[in-house]
Short mmCIF file of C-alpha atoms in Angstrom, two decimals:
data_model
loop_
_atom_site.label_atom_id
_atom_site.label_comp_id
_atom_site.label_asym_id
_atom_site.label_seq_id
_atom_site.Cartn_x
_atom_site.Cartn_y
_atom_site.Cartn_z
CA MET A 26 -100.26 -12.15 -11.28
CA LYS A 27 -98.84 -8.61 -11.64
CA LYS A 28 -98.37 -8.67 -8.06
CA ILE A 29 -96.19 -11.66 -8.32
CA THR A 30 -93.94 -10.58 -11.60
CA LEU A 31 -93.69 -6.87 -9.54
CA ALA A 32 -92.50 -8.99 -6.51
CA PHE A 33 -89.84 -10.76 -8.53
CA LEU A 34 -88.80 -7.68 -10.13
CA LEU A 35 -87.72 -6.07 -6.53
CA LEU A 36 -86.07 -8.73 -5.78
CA GLY A 37 -84.15 -9.18 -8.67
CA ALA A 38 -83.21 -5.09 -7.78
CA PHE A 39 -82.68 -6.09 -4.55
CA ALA A 40 -80.25 -8.61 -5.71
CA ALA A 41 -78.13 -6.71 -8.34
CA LYS A 42 -77.94 -3.60 -5.54
CA ALA A 43 -76.21 -6.42 -3.23
CA GLN A 44 -73.63 -7.71 -5.45
CA ASP A 45 -73.09 -4.47 -6.66
CA VAL A 46 -72.17 -3.51 -2.99
CA GLN A 47 -70.20 -6.66 -2.52
CA LYS A 48 -68.12 -5.64 -5.45
CA ASP A 49 -67.62 -2.07 -4.24
CA THR A 50 -66.56 -3.74 -0.33
CA ILE A 51 -64.31 -6.14 -2.17
CA ILE A 52 -62.80 -3.81 -4.40
CA GLN A 53 -62.05 -1.16 -1.50
CA SER A 54 -60.71 -3.86 0.77
CA LEU A 55 -57.86 -5.24 -2.35
CA LYS A 56 -57.46 -1.55 -2.44
CA GLU A 57 -56.98 -1.15 0.74
CA SER A 58 -54.76 -4.38 1.07
CA ILE A 59 -52.39 -3.13 -2.33
CA ASP A 60 -52.26 0.36 -0.34
CA ALA A 61 -51.01 -1.29 2.51
CA HIS A 62 -48.49 -3.51 0.87
CA SER A 63 -47.49 -0.40 -1.38
CA MET A 64 -46.58 0.90 1.93
CA LYS A 65 -44.78 -1.84 3.05
CA PHE A 66 -42.57 -2.35 0.12
CA SER A 67 -41.88 1.01 0.46
CA GLY A 68 -40.54 0.84 3.49
CA LEU A 69 -38.87 -2.15 3.09
CA ASP A 70 -37.15 -0.19 -0.14
CA GLU A 71 -36.46 2.68 2.00
CA ARG A 72 -34.40 0.22 4.42
CA LEU A 73 -32.94 -1.38 0.92
CA SER A 74 -31.74 1.88 0.02
CA THR A 75 -30.58 2.28 3.73
CA MET A 76 -28.47 -0.88 3.68
CA ASP A 77 -26.98 -0.08 0.13
CA SER A 78 -25.67 3.19 1.27
CA ASP A 79 -23.86 1.47 4.77
CA LEU A 80 -22.44 -1.21 2.34
CA ALA A 81 -21.00 1.06 -0.13
CA LYS A 82 -19.62 2.88 2.62
CA LEU A 83 -17.77 -0.58 4.49
CA THR A 84 -16.24 -1.26 0.39
CA LYS A 85 -14.43 1.64 0.60
CA ILE A 86 -12.57 0.75 4.39
CA LYS A 87 -9.40 -1.14 3.84
CA VAL A 88 -8.72 -3.18 6.58
CA SER A 89 -4.77 -4.85 6.58
CA GLY A 90 -2.20 -5.74 9.42
CA TYR A 91 0.23 -8.14 10.54
CA ILE A 92 1.71 -9.61 13.43
CA GLN A 93 5.15 -10.24 14.52
CA ALA A 94 6.61 -13.25 16.78
CA GLN A 95 9.82 -13.38 17.73
CA TYR A 96 12.81 -15.59 19.15
CA ASP A 97 15.94 -14.08 20.13
CA SER A 98 19.26 -15.72 21.41
CA TYR A 99 21.73 -13.37 22.38
CA ASP A 100 25.92 -14.31 22.60
CA THR A 101 26.44 -11.28 25.54
CA TRP A 102 24.33 -8.68 26.56
CA GLY A 103 25.40 -5.24 27.96
CA THR A 104 28.86 -3.88 29.86
CA ALA A 105 31.36 -5.42 32.11
CA GLY A 106 30.36 -8.81 31.05
CA HIS A 107 27.17 -8.80 32.43
CA GLY A 108 24.01 -7.28 30.34
CA ILE A 109 21.67 -4.80 29.60
CA ALA A 110 19.11 -6.79 29.59
CA ALA A 111 20.22 -8.46 32.78
CA VAL A 112 17.88 -8.47 35.92
CA GLY A 113 19.40 -7.16 38.99
CA THR A 114 20.14 -3.75 40.86
CA SER A 115 23.68 -2.19 42.04
CA THR A 116 23.64 -4.02 45.02
CA THR A 117 22.43 -7.42 43.44
CA PRO A 118 24.49 -9.47 41.52
CA ALA A 119 23.02 -9.89 37.47
CA THR A 120 21.72 -12.75 35.83
CA LEU A 121 22.59 -13.06 32.13
CA ILE A 122 19.64 -13.07 29.79
CA THR A 123 20.51 -15.10 26.49
CA ASN A 124 17.68 -16.04 25.09
CA SER A 125 13.90 -13.88 24.89
CA PHE A 126 10.88 -14.59 23.17
CA PHE A 127 8.68 -11.19 22.33
CA LEU A 128 6.37 -9.49 20.22
CA ARG A 129 7.96 -7.65 17.61
CA ARG A 130 5.18 -5.80 15.92
CA ALA A 131 1.60 -6.03 15.90
CA ARG A 132 -0.39 -3.62 13.87
CA ILE A 133 -3.36 -3.28 12.11
CA LYS A 134 -4.30 -0.79 9.20
CA PHE A 135 -7.49 1.09 8.34
CA ALA A 136 -7.70 3.05 5.13
CA TYR A 137 -10.75 4.50 3.90
CA ASP A 138 -11.42 6.08 0.96
CA ALA A 139 -14.21 8.90 1.59
CA GLY A 140 -14.06 9.31 -2.70
CA ALA A 141 -13.68 13.20 -4.18
CA GLY A 142 -9.81 12.46 -3.90
CA VAL A 143 -9.98 12.39 0.27
CA SER A 144 -8.47 9.32 2.34
CA PHE A 145 -7.17 8.84 5.61
CA VAL A 146 -4.86 6.13 7.32
CA LEU A 147 -5.23 5.26 10.64
CA GLN A 148 -2.96 2.67 11.82
CA PRO A 149 -2.11 1.56 16.06
CA ASP A 150 0.45 -0.96 16.51
CA PHE A 151 -0.08 -3.28 20.10
CA SER A 152 2.26 -4.70 22.79
CA PHE A 153 1.66 -6.41 25.27
CA ASP A 154 1.34 -3.37 27.51
CA LYS A 155 0.50 -0.08 25.54
CA VAL A 156 -0.75 0.31 22.41
CA SER A 157 0.82 3.42 20.17
CA LEU A 158 0.12 5.30 17.08
CA LYS A 159 2.29 4.78 13.90
CA ASP A 160 -0.24 6.29 11.35
CA ALA A 161 -2.85 8.81 11.38
CA TYR A 162 -3.14 11.48 8.40
CA VAL A 163 -5.57 12.60 5.85
CA GLN A 164 -4.87 12.42 2.46
CA LEU A 165 -5.89 14.88 -0.55
CA ASN A 166 -5.38 13.47 -3.74
CA ASP A 167 -5.05 16.24 -7.07
CA ARG A 168 -8.56 14.90 -9.07
CA TRP A 169 -7.27 17.24 -12.13
CA THR A 170 -3.94 16.26 -13.34
CA LYS A 171 -3.61 13.13 -10.80
CA THR A 172 -0.61 14.25 -10.05
CA TYR A 173 -0.22 15.52 -6.25
CA SER A 174 -1.25 14.14 -3.50
CA LEU A 175 -1.35 16.03 0.39
CA PHE A 176 -0.68 14.39 3.60
CA MET A 177 -0.86 15.75 6.78
CA GLY A 178 -0.63 14.26 10.10
CA GLN A 179 1.44 11.50 11.27
CA PHE A 180 3.49 9.54 8.50
CA ASP A 181 6.62 8.29 7.36
CA ARG A 182 9.57 10.95 6.92
CA PRO A 183 10.41 10.75 3.34
CA ASN A 184 13.29 8.20 3.11
CA TYR A 185 13.48 5.16 1.11
CA GLU A 186 14.43 2.86 4.15
CA ILE A 187 11.84 4.53 6.47
CA GLU A 188 8.92 4.36 3.99
CA TYR A 189 9.80 0.52 3.01
CA SER A 190 7.10 -1.32 5.60
CA SER A 191 7.84 -2.84 8.49
CA GLY A 192 6.16 -6.16 7.21
CA SER A 193 7.58 -6.36 4.01
CA MET A 194 11.21 -5.26 4.87
CA GLU A 195 14.08 -8.12 3.82
CA MET A 196 16.11 -7.54 7.37
CA LEU A 197 14.68 -8.06 10.47
CA GLU A 198 15.59 -4.63 11.35
CA ARG A 199 16.61 -1.30 9.51
CA THR A 200 20.07 -0.12 10.02
CA LYS A 201 22.19 1.52 13.00
CA MET A 202 22.13 4.48 10.98
CA ALA A 203 18.27 4.49 10.35
CA GLY A 204 17.44 4.21 14.04
CA VAL A 205 19.56 7.22 15.20
CA LEU A 206 18.56 9.74 12.32
CA TYR A 207 14.79 8.90 12.27
CA PRO A 208 14.22 7.55 15.68
CA GLY A 209 10.34 6.20 15.86
CA GLU A 210 9.99 6.60 11.80
CA LYS A 211 7.36 8.36 11.99
CA THR A 212 6.74 12.13 12.13
CA LEU A 213 4.13 15.12 12.82
CA GLY A 214 3.21 17.34 9.71
CA ALA A 215 2.42 18.06 6.15
CA LYS A 216 3.76 16.64 3.06
CA LEU A 217 3.39 17.20 -0.45
CA GLU A 218 4.19 14.30 -3.36
CA ALA A 219 4.10 14.35 -6.65
CA ASN A 220 3.90 11.46 -9.17
CA PHE A 221 4.58 12.58 -12.78
CA ASP A 222 4.36 8.78 -13.93
CA THR A 223 0.70 8.71 -13.66
CA THR A 224 -0.01 11.10 -15.74
CA TYR A 225 2.90 12.40 -18.00
CA HIS A 226 4.44 8.76 -18.24
CA PHE A 227 7.45 10.42 -16.50
CA PRO A 228 9.33 8.47 -14.21
CA LEU A 229 10.08 11.04 -11.50
CA LYS A 230 8.90 11.52 -7.64
CA LEU A 231 9.24 14.29 -5.40
CA GLN A 232 8.27 14.33 -2.09
CA LEU A 233 8.34 17.87 0.30
CA ALA A 234 7.65 17.69 4.07
CA VAL A 235 7.90 20.46 7.18
CA MET A 236 7.95 18.61 10.54
CA ASN A 237 7.46 19.74 13.87
CA GLY A 238 11.08 17.53 14.03
CA ASN A 239 10.73 16.45 17.91
CA PHE A 240 9.17 12.96 17.29
CA ASN A 241 10.39 10.06 19.15
CA LEU A 242 12.90 12.70 21.13
CA GLY A 243 11.90 13.01 25.21
CA SER A 244 8.70 11.64 26.70
CA THR A 245 5.50 11.19 24.78
CA THR A 246 4.00 14.32 26.05
CA ASN A 247 6.52 15.98 24.97
CA GLN A 248 6.02 15.31 21.05
CA THR A 249 2.49 15.82 20.87
CA LYS A 250 3.53 19.41 19.93
CA ASP A 251 6.02 21.17 18.69
CA ILE A 252 8.86 22.45 21.45
CA THR A 253 9.69 25.37 19.44
CA SER A 254 8.14 28.04 16.92
CA GLY A 255 10.73 26.21 14.27
CA LYS A 256 9.92 23.42 11.90
CA ASP A 257 12.68 20.94 10.41
CA VAL A 258 12.15 20.12 6.80
CA MET A 259 12.92 17.14 4.45
CA ALA A 260 13.15 17.07 0.48
CA ARG A 261 13.40 13.63 -1.60
CA ALA A 262 13.61 13.27 -5.31
CA VAL A 263 13.73 9.71 -7.03
CA TYR A 264 14.03 8.78 -10.80
CA SER A 265 13.45 5.47 -11.99
CA ILE A 266 15.24 3.83 -15.19
CA LYS A 267 13.11 0.59 -16.67
CA LEU A 268 14.69 -1.55 -18.84
CA PRO A 269 12.40 -4.53 -19.57
CA SER A 270 13.92 -6.06 -22.69
CA SER A 271 16.79 -6.66 -20.26
CA GLY A 272 14.80 -7.39 -16.98
CA LEU A 273 16.47 -4.37 -15.05
CA GLY A 274 14.79 -1.99 -13.42
CA ILE A 275 16.90 1.13 -11.35
CA ASP A 276 15.64 3.27 -8.84
CA ILE A 277 18.24 6.54 -8.22
CA GLY A 278 17.21 9.09 -5.68
CA GLY A 279 18.51 11.63 -2.82
CA HIS A 280 17.18 13.17 0.17
CA GLY A 281 18.05 15.97 2.34
CA TYR A 282 17.16 17.06 5.71
CA PHE A 283 17.02 20.82 7.04
CA GLY A 284 16.79 21.47 10.61
CA LYS A 285 17.98 23.21 13.72
CA THR A 286 18.28 22.00 17.89
CA GLU A 287 17.43 25.22 20.05
CA VAL A 288 18.92 25.16 23.11
CA LEU A 289 15.70 25.11 25.58
CA PRO A 290 15.34 27.22 28.85
CA GLY A 291 16.27 24.90 31.56
CA THR A 292 19.14 23.20 29.84
CA THR A 293 22.68 22.70 31.16
CA LEU A 294 25.14 25.14 29.29
CA SER A 295 28.36 23.79 30.29
CA GLY A 296 30.08 20.69 28.45
CA PHE A 297 28.96 21.46 24.50
CA THR A 298 31.67 20.35 22.17
CA ASP A 299 31.44 21.31 18.77
CA VAL A 300 32.18 19.18 15.42
CA ASN A 301 36.18 19.12 16.32
CA GLY A 302 35.76 18.40 20.16
CA ALA A 303 36.46 22.36 20.97
CA GLY A 304 33.99 23.49 24.13
CA PHE A 305 31.67 26.43 24.03
CA THR A 306 29.52 27.96 26.02
CA PRO A 307 25.83 28.66 23.95
CA THR A 308 22.52 30.86 25.33
CA VAL A 309 19.29 29.89 25.34
CA GLY A 310 17.53 30.07 22.13
CA THR A 311 21.30 29.44 20.30
CA LYS A 312 20.23 27.18 17.12
CA LEU A 313 22.47 23.67 16.64
CA ASP A 314 23.09 22.24 12.77
CA LYS A 315 21.17 19.34 12.27
CA ASN A 316 21.20 18.24 8.06
CA TRP A 317 22.31 16.29 6.01
CA LEU A 318 22.30 14.65 2.35
CA GLY A 319 21.90 11.44 1.28
CA ALA A 320 22.09 9.60 -1.93
CA GLU A 321 20.04 6.16 -2.65
CA MET A 322 20.25 3.15 -5.02
CA GLN A 323 17.79 0.34 -6.15
CA VAL A 324 18.72 -1.93 -8.69
CA TYR A 325 16.44 -5.24 -9.52
CA TYR A 326 17.57 -7.79 -11.99
CA ASP A 327 15.67 -10.41 -13.32
CA PHE A 328 18.37 -13.03 -12.90
CA LEU A 329 17.79 -16.50 -11.78
CA GLY A 330 14.89 -15.92 -10.35
CA GLY A 331 15.14 -12.87 -9.42
CA LEU A 332 17.76 -10.44 -7.70
CA ALA A 333 18.20 -7.22 -6.16
CA LEU A 334 20.81 -4.53 -5.05
CA LYS A 335 19.76 -1.73 -2.72
CA GLY A 336 22.60 0.61 -1.10
CA GLU A 337 21.79 4.46 0.72
CA TYR A 338 24.48 6.64 1.71
CA ILE A 339 24.12 10.02 4.18
CA SER A 340 26.41 11.99 5.53
CA GLY A 341 26.12 15.52 7.72
CA THR A 342 25.89 17.11 10.70
CA ILE A 343 23.62 16.50 13.74
CA SER A 344 22.90 17.67 17.33
CA GLY A 345 21.55 17.17 20.52
CA THR A 346 21.28 18.55 24.05
CA SER A 347 21.02 17.04 27.53
CA ASN A 348 17.62 18.78 27.70
CA ALA A 349 14.93 16.29 28.40
CA LEU A 350 12.92 17.74 25.71
CA GLN A 351 15.28 16.93 22.94
CA THR A 352 16.85 13.20 24.22
CA GLY A 353 16.99 10.90 21.57
CA GLY A 354 19.01 8.91 19.02
CA GLN A 355 22.76 8.59 19.92
CA ILE A 356 23.47 12.34 20.26
CA THR A 357 21.85 13.77 23.27
CA SER A 358 24.64 15.03 25.69
CA ASN A 359 25.32 18.40 24.01
CA LYS A 360 27.28 17.77 21.07
CA VAL A 361 27.74 18.59 17.42
CA ARG A 362 28.99 16.19 15.54
CA ASN A 363 29.64 15.56 11.86
CA PHE A 364 28.38 11.70 11.11
CA ALA A 365 28.39 9.21 7.94
CA GLY A 366 26.45 6.13 7.57
CA SER A 367 25.79 3.65 4.20
CA TYR A 368 24.39 0.55 3.67
CA ALA A 369 24.79 -2.39 1.03
CA MET A 370 21.92 -5.20 0.66
CA LEU A 371 22.26 -8.01 -1.72
CA ILE A 372 18.45 -9.34 -1.89
CA LYS A 373 18.51 -12.98 -4.28
CA ASN A 374 15.12 -15.27 -4.81
CA ILE A 375 16.05 -18.97 -4.13
CA GLY A 376 13.04 -20.48 -5.96
CA VAL A 377 9.38 -19.31 -5.48
CA LYS A 378 9.30 -19.42 -1.41
CA ASN A 379 12.74 -18.61 -0.63
CA GLN A 380 14.86 -15.60 -0.36
CA PHE A 381 18.63 -14.83 0.68
CA ILE A 382 19.47 -11.88 1.94
CA ALA A 383 23.08 -9.78 3.03
CA ARG A 384 23.56 -6.69 4.85
CA TYR A 385 26.39 -4.31 5.01
CA ASP A 386 26.12 -1.21 7.33
CA VAL A 387 28.20 1.47 8.51
CA TRP A 388 27.18 4.17 10.92
CA ASP A 389 29.77 6.42 12.27
CA PRO A 390 28.64 8.79 14.62
CA ASN A 391 31.80 11.01 14.99
CA THR A 392 34.04 11.46 11.68
CA ARG A 393 36.36 13.81 13.00
CA LEU A 394 37.66 10.59 15.44
CA SER A 395 38.95 7.00 15.55
CA GLY A 396 40.39 4.64 17.29
CA ASN A 397 42.42 5.55 20.73
CA ALA A 398 40.94 9.36 20.50
CA VAL A 399 37.10 7.79 20.77
CA ASN A 400 36.46 8.58 24.36
CA THR A 401 32.71 7.91 24.93
CA ALA A 402 30.62 4.57 23.81
CA GLY A 403 28.17 6.72 21.56
CA GLU A 404 30.63 7.88 19.25
CA LEU A 405 32.48 4.74 18.54
CA LYS A 406 31.71 3.77 15.04
CA TYR A 407 29.97 0.27 14.16
CA ASN A 408 29.83 -2.09 10.78
CA THR A 409 27.34 -4.37 10.91
CA TRP A 410 26.65 -8.25 8.95
CA SER A 411 23.46 -9.20 8.89
CA PHE A 412 22.06 -11.96 7.19
CA SER A 413 18.36 -13.68 6.49
CA TRP A 414 16.38 -16.13 5.08
CA GLN A 415 12.84 -15.63 4.40
CA TYR A 416 10.32 -19.09 4.07
CA PHE A 417 7.14 -18.07 2.55
CA PHE A 418 5.12 -20.26 3.65
CA ASP A 419 2.08 -18.96 1.72
CA ASP A 420 0.54 -15.40 1.10
CA ASN A 421 0.12 -14.25 4.23
CA ILE A 422 2.85 -16.34 6.37
CA LYS A 423 6.43 -16.38 6.37
CA VAL A 424 9.26 -17.06 8.07
CA VAL A 425 12.52 -15.58 8.76
CA ALA A 426 15.93 -16.63 10.38
CA GLY A 427 18.48 -14.35 10.86
CA TYR A 428 21.92 -13.56 12.26
CA THR A 429 23.37 -9.87 12.90
CA LEU A 430 27.01 -9.33 13.63
CA PRO A 431 27.26 -5.97 14.88
CA ILE A 432 31.00 -4.81 15.01
CA ASN A 433 32.33 -2.34 16.89
CA GLU A 434 35.23 0.58 16.57
CA LYS A 435 38.40 -0.65 19.29
CA SER A 436 39.20 2.33 21.62
CA ALA A 437 41.80 2.05 24.74
CA ASN A 438 40.82 5.15 26.03
CA ALA A 439 40.96 5.42 29.50
CA SER A 440 37.24 6.30 30.09
CA LEU A 441 36.23 2.93 27.82
CA VAL A 442 38.33 0.61 30.38
CA GLY A 443 36.40 -1.47 32.30
CA THR A 444 33.85 -1.95 29.50
CA ASP A 445 32.85 -4.27 26.75
CA PHE A 446 34.69 -1.76 24.03
CA ALA A 447 38.16 -1.26 25.54
CA ASN A 448 40.44 -2.91 22.85
CA LYS A 449 37.84 -5.64 21.39
CA ASP A 450 34.68 -6.04 19.97
CA LYS A 451 31.46 -6.19 22.18
CA LYS A 452 29.77 -9.12 22.25
CA ASP A 453 26.66 -8.52 20.82
CA ASN A 454 25.67 -10.69 18.02
CA THR A 455 22.18 -12.05 18.05
CA PHE A 456 20.36 -14.74 16.20
CA SER A 457 16.46 -14.42 15.65
CA ILE A 458 13.43 -16.70 14.33
CA ARG A 459 10.31 -14.81 13.18
CA ILE A 460 6.74 -15.83 12.33
CA GLN A 461 4.85 -13.15 10.74
CA ALA A 462 1.46 -13.20 9.67
CA LYS A 463 -0.70 -11.07 7.59
CA PHE A 464 -3.86 -10.46 5.93
#
């Protein structure tokens, strides 16, 4: 009996031991499983953290852009009744072009806010045969007073008409004055802006830019760096007046351009004329005047759906040489000239989807000469009427119909006889239809 009891006791002990071993095995297995899952969750957490970081970077990128597809119908292009866009050579008759489809602009803009007051902008422009760079600059913002910003790279020249976005312009094109004084609209340099309205609630904005001065002059290769040691300077100030009770807002301002055109080696030194038309012979290194002052005003009035009046006047001295590095605009042939330009524009909202615009602009490239005293087409004064009707299909698409009527100064000078400018207005009116889509 004792033996049987001992056997049962030993069997029970072995069973208990087996259960303990089994429990230890299960616990160890569970522990290993939990540890494995913890490692997996840890890895997943790291991946989620990486994805969150990448997503945070993506949210700092703002992408926008627009496409302008256009159809033009021309009155008559060119000289001697043929056309500047005529197809043909000096030995074959030209074929008159009266209309054309083309892509006016196709741009995409990338703006990245890196934080800590740093951002940068990149904007290329696409055409059917090339891609060109419009904006590429770094912007450092004042983190303390929220007043100052420093730009460096390629950006708009500080002028109201130039800084107004091409995608928001009421007219199809900028004025003739803007195209001559600020070819290509952009510049390479550094710009400091101060906006005292942000923190101090004083509606004054100041801009100061130091630039190479040769943007869009000569070939693209010559624009990548300055062709002279001297730099051009622009300054602008704008003060805003707001009268909410009257539904009236007025911006008044002015800007100045201060630079020089240096006579470079390789320039033909003969044939130079000053502002009075008198000849002179410069030497290599001579610095010709290139400076002007301008005044601007924009009036916004809440009248029958909204109305705006905008205007600007600029006058000064412009110069150019026959050197291939310095050609551009209209004053390019060894000249120094006094000029004046202006425009006045009316913008009237018609309901919520339509807008009517009328503009009158004047460009006089040589204020010392007029009428028959003018002997080159490039120095004829232009008075241009432009009309536009905009229909906003939705927030992203608008349709624009415009008509432009340039009226050139008349001259019977012998050098102009046989051209479109001999005592008559050149037939160069243009009717345009544009569809713009933006995002």
